[in-house]
Amino acid sequence: DAGITQSPRHKVTETGTPVTLRCHQTENHRYMYWYRQDPGHGLRLIHYSYGVKDTDKGEVSDGYSVSRSKTEDFLLTLESATSSQTSVYFCAISDGTSGDSTDTQYFGPGTRLTVL
Amino acid sequence: AQSVSQHNHHVILSEAASLELGCNYSYGGTVNLFWYVQYPGQHLQLLLKYFSGDPLVKGIKGFEAEFIKSKFSFNLRKPSVQWSDTAEYFCAVTHAGNMLTFGGGTRLMVKP
């Protein structure tokens, strides 16, 4: 398995509170991604990073921000959590270096977030 | 809108039955195709991928998939399923760049 860890693995929080999820990789890969998984929707891309301090929005980025200050860490922040952000969040890394469509993504163990 | 469709949301099979899960995409031009599996409580794992060449791709655990360009399909098959194949299966596509677009997933339950 790819060397990806996510923390925390489970979190329950209240509406309106800030939440930060961490993804850590030991593979030194350039590309990192945050997805959310909801029943019937598969995985949807929230944000991704193509290098330190280089990030861009995905399909469902509203209400989320990200930061990448080191190659190995990619943080996802919910500035003010809402119940619609209750989901399972997966981090992924890509083995490519040029952002080519033949890159393969490998996934972390996930974080289950519940917003009450 | 460009999308990936998995029309079977839930599939129930008995052990030793054959499996075929459908995946269709709506992108034109060159695509790269993936199947991922998620066992209960676990993260997604890559089953197989297709970039070019032989349209019949073999993956891990006895799975294979066939790319049929004319039908925009990439169906997943296994000749004889086992109870341990109980999982959710996701088809995904990259089109331009390395952004994955996923189908909604198919939950497979294999009865012993």
mmCIF file of C-alpha atoms in Angstrom:
data_model
loop_
_atom_site.group_PDB
_atom_site.id
_atom_site.type_symbol
_atom_site.label_atom_id
_atom_site.label_comp_id
_atom_site.label_asym_id
_atom_site.label_seq_id
_atom_site.Cartn_x
_atom_site.Cartn_y
_atom_site.Cartn_z
ATOM 1 C CA ASP A 1 0.000 0.000 0.000
ATOM 2 C CA ALA A 2 1.045 3.555 -0.682
ATOM 3 C CA GLY A 3 2.384 5.358 2.356
ATOM 4 C CA ILE A 4 -0.592 7.570 3.096
ATOM 5 C CA THR A 5 -2.022 8.320 6.522
ATOM 6 C CA GLN A 6 -4.958 10.488 7.456
ATOM 7 C CA SER A 7 -5.786 12.048 10.785
ATOM 8 C CA PRO A 8 -8.064 12.005 12.565
ATOM 9 C CA ARG A 9 -9.773 8.814 11.371
ATOM 10 C CA HIS A 10 -13.063 9.754 12.996
ATOM 11 C CA LYS A 11 -14.388 13.113 14.124
ATOM 12 C CA VAL A 12 -17.676 14.398 15.415
ATOM 13 C CA THR A 13 -18.118 18.132 15.524
ATOM 14 C CA GLU A 14 -20.843 20.741 15.749
ATOM 15 C CA THR A 15 -22.201 23.038 13.086
ATOM 16 C CA GLY A 16 -20.216 26.233 12.796
ATOM 17 C CA THR A 17 -16.938 24.921 14.191
ATOM 18 C CA PRO A 18 -13.724 24.838 12.150
ATOM 19 C CA VAL A 19 -12.282 21.441 11.283
ATOM 20 C CA THR A 20 -8.915 20.515 9.787
ATOM 21 C CA LEU A 21 -8.123 17.121 8.338
ATOM 22 C CA ARG A 22 -4.552 16.069 7.660
ATOM 23 C CA CYS A 23 -3.123 13.879 4.950
ATOM 24 C CA HIS A 24 0.480 12.745 5.225
ATOM 25 C CA GLN A 25 2.461 10.851 2.595
ATOM 26 C CA THR A 26 5.853 9.221 2.702
ATOM 27 C CA GLU A 27 6.176 8.722 -1.083
ATOM 28 C CA ASN A 28 7.411 12.228 -1.961
ATOM 29 C CA HIS A 29 4.764 12.445 -4.706
ATOM 30 C CA ARG A 30 4.006 15.781 -6.265
ATOM 31 C CA TYR A 31 0.229 15.462 -6.642
ATOM 32 C CA MET A 32 -2.187 15.139 -3.723
ATOM 33 C CA TYR A 33 -5.985 15.197 -3.681
ATOM 34 C CA TRP A 34 -8.917 15.471 -1.320
ATOM 35 C CA TYR A 35 -12.187 13.692 -2.120
ATOM 36 C CA ARG A 36 -15.451 13.235 -0.326
ATOM 37 C CA GLN A 37 -17.450 10.024 -0.599
ATOM 38 C CA ASP A 38 -21.221 10.065 -0.329
ATOM 39 C CA PRO A 39 -23.682 7.264 -1.111
ATOM 40 C CA GLY A 40 -24.649 7.191 -4.767
ATOM 41 C CA HIS A 41 -22.091 9.831 -5.749
ATOM 42 C CA GLY A 42 -18.897 7.820 -5.728
ATOM 43 C CA LEU A 43 -15.970 10.065 -4.879
ATOM 44 C CA ARG A 44 -15.965 13.725 -5.790
ATOM 45 C CA LEU A 45 -12.875 15.880 -5.937
ATOM 46 C CA ILE A 46 -12.747 18.780 -3.483
ATOM 47 C CA HIS A 47 -9.281 20.252 -4.047
ATOM 48 C CA TYR A 48 -5.958 19.066 -5.304
ATOM 49 C CA SER A 49 -2.331 20.142 -5.118
ATOM 50 C CA TYR A 50 0.379 19.895 -7.741
ATOM 51 C CA GLY A 51 3.210 21.047 -5.513
ATOM 52 C CA VAL A 52 4.095 22.975 -2.377
ATOM 53 C CA LYS A 53 1.829 26.020 -2.163
ATOM 54 C CA ASP A 54 0.224 25.067 -5.506
ATOM 55 C CA THR A 55 -3.434 24.107 -5.181
ATOM 56 C CA ASP A 56 -6.580 24.242 -7.264
ATOM 57 C CA LYS A 57 -10.298 23.658 -6.902
ATOM 58 C CA GLY A 58 -12.141 20.488 -7.759
ATOM 59 C CA GLU A 59 -15.780 19.713 -8.430
ATOM 60 C CA VAL A 60 -17.143 20.412 -4.914
ATOM 61 C CA SER A 61 -14.809 23.003 -3.399
ATOM 62 C CA ASP A 62 -17.364 25.380 -1.831
ATOM 63 C CA GLY A 63 -16.929 25.538 1.953
ATOM 64 C CA TYR A 64 -13.466 23.980 1.871
ATOM 65 C CA SER A 65 -9.939 25.329 1.776
ATOM 66 C CA VAL A 66 -6.598 23.554 1.547
ATOM 67 C CA SER A 67 -2.969 24.216 2.254
ATOM 68 C CA ARG A 68 0.267 22.504 1.369
ATOM 69 C CA SER A 69 3.347 23.935 3.049
ATOM 70 C CA LYS A 70 5.384 20.732 2.759
ATOM 71 C CA THR A 71 5.503 18.028 0.104
ATOM 72 C CA GLU A 72 4.350 15.389 2.559
ATOM 73 C CA ASP A 73 1.355 17.170 4.109
ATOM 74 C CA PHE A 74 -1.933 18.306 2.561
ATOM 75 C CA LEU A 75 -4.473 19.883 4.896
ATOM 76 C CA LEU A 76 -8.203 20.225 4.280
ATOM 77 C CA THR A 77 -10.055 22.839 6.324
ATOM 78 C CA LEU A 78 -13.752 23.334 6.803
ATOM 79 C CA GLU A 79 -13.865 26.922 8.023
ATOM 80 C CA SER A 80 -17.373 26.593 9.464
ATOM 81 C CA ALA A 81 -18.666 23.042 9.292
ATOM 82 C CA THR A 82 -22.214 22.353 8.134
ATOM 83 C CA SER A 83 -24.301 19.194 8.312
ATOM 84 C CA SER A 84 -24.021 18.817 4.523
ATOM 85 C CA GLN A 85 -20.302 18.260 5.017
ATOM 86 C CA THR A 86 -20.923 15.065 6.957
ATOM 87 C CA SER A 87 -19.085 12.557 4.801
ATOM 88 C CA VAL A 88 -16.099 10.286 4.482
ATOM 89 C CA TYR A 89 -13.037 12.162 3.275
ATOM 90 C CA PHE A 90 -10.287 10.448 1.347
ATOM 91 C CA CYS A 91 -6.865 11.746 0.513
ATOM 92 C CA ALA A 92 -5.066 10.423 -2.544
ATOM 93 C CA ILE A 93 -1.627 10.766 -4.064
ATOM 94 C CA SER A 94 -0.581 10.316 -7.649
ATOM 95 C CA ASP A 95 2.484 8.569 -8.939
ATOM 96 C CA GLY A 96 2.859 10.977 -11.861
ATOM 97 C CA THR A 97 5.100 14.008 -12.093
ATOM 98 C CA SER A 98 3.569 15.859 -15.012
ATOM 99 C CA GLY A 99 -0.166 15.663 -14.366
ATOM 100 C CA ASP A 100 -0.680 13.289 -17.253
ATOM 101 C CA SER A 101 -3.925 11.381 -17.581
ATOM 102 C CA THR A 102 -2.039 8.082 -17.259
ATOM 103 C CA ASP A 103 -1.124 8.876 -13.655
ATOM 104 C CA THR A 104 -2.523 6.428 -11.106
ATOM 105 C CA GLN A 105 -3.980 7.602 -7.821
ATOM 106 C CA TYR A 106 -3.613 5.750 -4.525
ATOM 107 C CA PHE A 107 -5.904 6.385 -1.610
ATOM 108 C CA GLY A 108 -5.534 6.841 2.115
ATOM 109 C CA PRO A 109 -7.667 5.121 4.774
ATOM 110 C CA GLY A 110 -10.253 7.901 5.023
ATOM 111 C CA THR A 111 -11.662 10.166 7.719
ATOM 112 C CA ARG A 112 -15.273 9.817 8.780
ATOM 113 C CA LEU A 113 -16.586 13.268 9.707
ATOM 114 C CA THR A 114 -19.949 13.838 11.340
ATOM 115 C CA VAL A 115 -21.264 17.380 11.717
ATOM 116 C CA LEU A 116 -24.142 17.634 14.191
ATOM 117 C CA ALA B 1 -22.094 17.010 -18.906
ATOM 118 C CA GLN B 2 -19.282 14.507 -19.089
ATOM 119 C CA SER B 3 -19.851 11.673 -16.675
ATOM 120 C CA VAL B 4 -19.226 8.088 -15.658
ATOM 121 C CA SER B 5 -22.222 5.821 -15.122
ATOM 122 C CA GLN B 6 -22.520 2.591 -13.234
ATOM 123 C CA HIS B 7 -26.051 1.432 -13.801
ATOM 124 C CA ASN B 8 -26.018 -1.469 -11.344
ATOM 125 C CA HIS B 9 -26.177 0.052 -7.887
ATOM 126 C CA HIS B 10 -26.568 -3.204 -5.988
ATOM 127 C CA VAL B 11 -25.729 -6.717 -7.126
ATOM 128 C CA ILE B 12 -26.282 -9.900 -5.143
ATOM 129 C CA LEU B 13 -24.671 -13.129 -6.294
ATOM 130 C CA SER B 14 -24.034 -16.562 -4.923
ATOM 131 C CA GLU B 15 -20.495 -17.876 -4.651
ATOM 132 C CA ALA B 16 -19.134 -19.285 -7.920
ATOM 133 C CA ALA B 17 -21.489 -17.154 -10.020
ATOM 134 C CA SER B 18 -20.038 -15.034 -12.792
ATOM 135 C CA LEU B 19 -19.849 -11.276 -12.386
ATOM 136 C CA GLU B 20 -20.149 -8.430 -14.837
ATOM 137 C CA LEU B 21 -20.414 -4.831 -13.637
ATOM 138 C CA GLY B 22 -21.197 -2.157 -16.154
ATOM 139 C CA CYS B 23 -19.358 1.127 -16.618
ATOM 140 C CA ASN B 24 -20.077 3.697 -19.307
ATOM 141 C CA TYR B 25 -18.508 7.083 -19.821
ATOM 142 C CA SER B 26 -19.512 10.043 -21.917
ATOM 143 C CA TYR B 27 -16.142 11.548 -22.844
ATOM 144 C CA GLY B 28 -15.029 11.724 -26.433
ATOM 145 C CA GLY B 29 -11.458 11.223 -27.500
ATOM 146 C CA THR B 30 -8.761 9.497 -25.509
ATOM 147 C CA VAL B 31 -9.622 8.281 -22.043
ATOM 148 C CA ASN B 32 -7.848 6.271 -19.391
ATOM 149 C CA LEU B 33 -9.974 3.908 -17.342
ATOM 150 C CA PHE B 34 -9.719 2.484 -13.860
ATOM 151 C CA TRP B 35 -11.578 0.114 -11.576
ATOM 152 C CA TYR B 36 -11.168 0.501 -7.836
ATOM 153 C CA VAL B 37 -12.532 -1.729 -5.078
ATOM 154 C CA GLN B 38 -13.463 -0.724 -1.543
ATOM 155 C CA TYR B 39 -13.840 -3.555 0.949
ATOM 156 C CA PRO B 40 -16.062 -2.823 3.958
ATOM 157 C CA GLY B 41 -14.468 -0.217 6.189
ATOM 158 C CA GLN B 42 -11.377 0.120 4.029
ATOM 159 C CA HIS B 43 -9.892 2.567 1.547
ATOM 160 C CA LEU B 44 -10.056 2.292 -2.219
ATOM 161 C CA GLN B 45 -7.622 -0.107 -3.851
ATOM 162 C CA LEU B 46 -6.738 -0.228 -7.531
ATOM 163 C CA LEU B 47 -8.047 -3.363 -9.268
ATOM 164 C CA LEU B 48 -6.911 -2.637 -12.795
ATOM 165 C CA LYS B 49 -6.369 0.132 -15.306
ATOM 166 C CA TYR B 50 -6.415 0.642 -19.047
ATOM 167 C CA PHE B 51 -4.324 3.206 -20.899
ATOM 168 C CA SER B 52 -3.777 1.709 -24.356
ATOM 169 C CA GLY B 53 -3.067 -1.538 -26.201
ATOM 170 C CA ASP B 54 -4.965 -4.770 -25.622
ATOM 171 C CA PRO B 55 -8.525 -3.758 -24.682
ATOM 172 C CA LEU B 56 -8.840 -6.772 -22.382
ATOM 173 C CA VAL B 57 -7.084 -5.879 -19.179
ATOM 174 C CA LYS B 58 -6.313 -8.295 -16.380
ATOM 175 C CA GLY B 59 -6.108 -7.082 -12.815
ATOM 176 C CA ILE B 60 -5.612 -8.460 -9.367
ATOM 177 C CA LYS B 61 -7.693 -11.181 -7.677
ATOM 178 C CA GLY B 62 -8.881 -12.681 -10.973
ATOM 179 C CA PHE B 63 -10.684 -9.587 -12.227
ATOM 180 C CA GLU B 64 -10.567 -8.393 -15.806
ATOM 181 C CA ALA B 65 -12.167 -5.599 -17.787
ATOM 182 C CA GLU B 66 -12.787 -4.998 -21.447
ATOM 183 C CA PHE B 67 -12.594 -1.592 -23.081
ATOM 184 C CA ILE B 68 -15.073 -1.272 -25.957
ATOM 185 C CA LYS B 69 -14.489 2.129 -27.511
ATOM 186 C CA SER B 70 -17.545 2.013 -29.765
ATOM 187 C CA LYS B 71 -19.785 1.476 -26.760
ATOM 188 C CA PHE B 72 -17.930 3.874 -24.429
ATOM 189 C CA SER B 73 -17.803 1.001 -21.967
ATOM 190 C CA PHE B 74 -15.304 -0.582 -19.589
ATOM 191 C CA ASN B 75 -17.117 -3.455 -17.907
ATOM 192 C CA LEU B 76 -15.578 -5.407 -15.055
ATOM 193 C CA ARG B 77 -15.791 -9.204 -15.049
ATOM 194 C CA LYS B 78 -14.868 -12.157 -12.914
ATOM 195 C CA PRO B 79 -15.747 -15.723 -13.919
ATOM 196 C CA SER B 80 -16.384 -17.027 -10.402
ATOM 197 C CA VAL B 81 -16.923 -14.759 -7.414
ATOM 198 C CA GLN B 82 -16.058 -15.536 -3.821
ATOM 199 C CA TRP B 83 -17.568 -14.340 -0.577
ATOM 200 C CA SER B 84 -14.430 -12.234 -0.078
ATOM 201 C CA ASP B 85 -15.325 -10.218 -3.190
ATOM 202 C CA THR B 86 -18.126 -8.531 -1.258
ATOM 203 C CA ALA B 87 -17.267 -4.860 -1.637
ATOM 204 C CA GLU B 88 -18.141 -1.680 -3.459
ATOM 205 C CA TYR B 89 -16.665 -1.266 -6.928
ATOM 206 C CA PHE B 90 -15.943 2.057 -8.578
ATOM 207 C CA CYS B 91 -15.222 2.823 -12.185
ATOM 208 C CA ALA B 92 -13.240 5.988 -12.866
ATOM 209 C CA VAL B 93 -11.932 7.894 -15.856
ATOM 210 C CA THR B 94 -9.222 10.427 -16.583
ATOM 211 C CA HIS B 95 -9.690 12.457 -19.705
ATOM 212 C CA ALA B 96 -7.537 15.562 -19.840
ATOM 213 C CA GLY B 97 -4.977 15.810 -17.094
ATOM 214 C CA ASN B 98 -4.940 13.473 -14.117
ATOM 215 C CA MET B 99 -8.263 14.334 -12.531
ATOM 216 C CA LEU B 100 -10.312 11.239 -11.816
ATOM 217 C CA THR B 101 -14.062 11.256 -12.373
ATOM 218 C CA PHE B 102 -15.824 8.433 -10.556
ATOM 219 C CA GLY B 103 -19.018 6.570 -11.182
ATOM 220 C CA GLY B 104 -21.500 6.238 -8.345
ATOM 221 C CA GLY B 105 -20.299 2.770 -7.388
ATOM 222 C CA THR B 106 -21.804 -0.721 -7.359
ATOM 223 C CA ARG B 107 -22.266 -2.597 -4.118
ATOM 224 C CA LEU B 108 -21.644 -6.310 -4.587
ATOM 225 C CA MET B 109 -22.804 -8.821 -2.033
ATOM 226 C CA VAL B 110 -21.714 -12.422 -2.467
ATOM 227 C CA LYS B 111 -23.715 -14.968 -0.528
ATOM 228 C CA PRO B 112 -21.775 -17.981 0.749
#
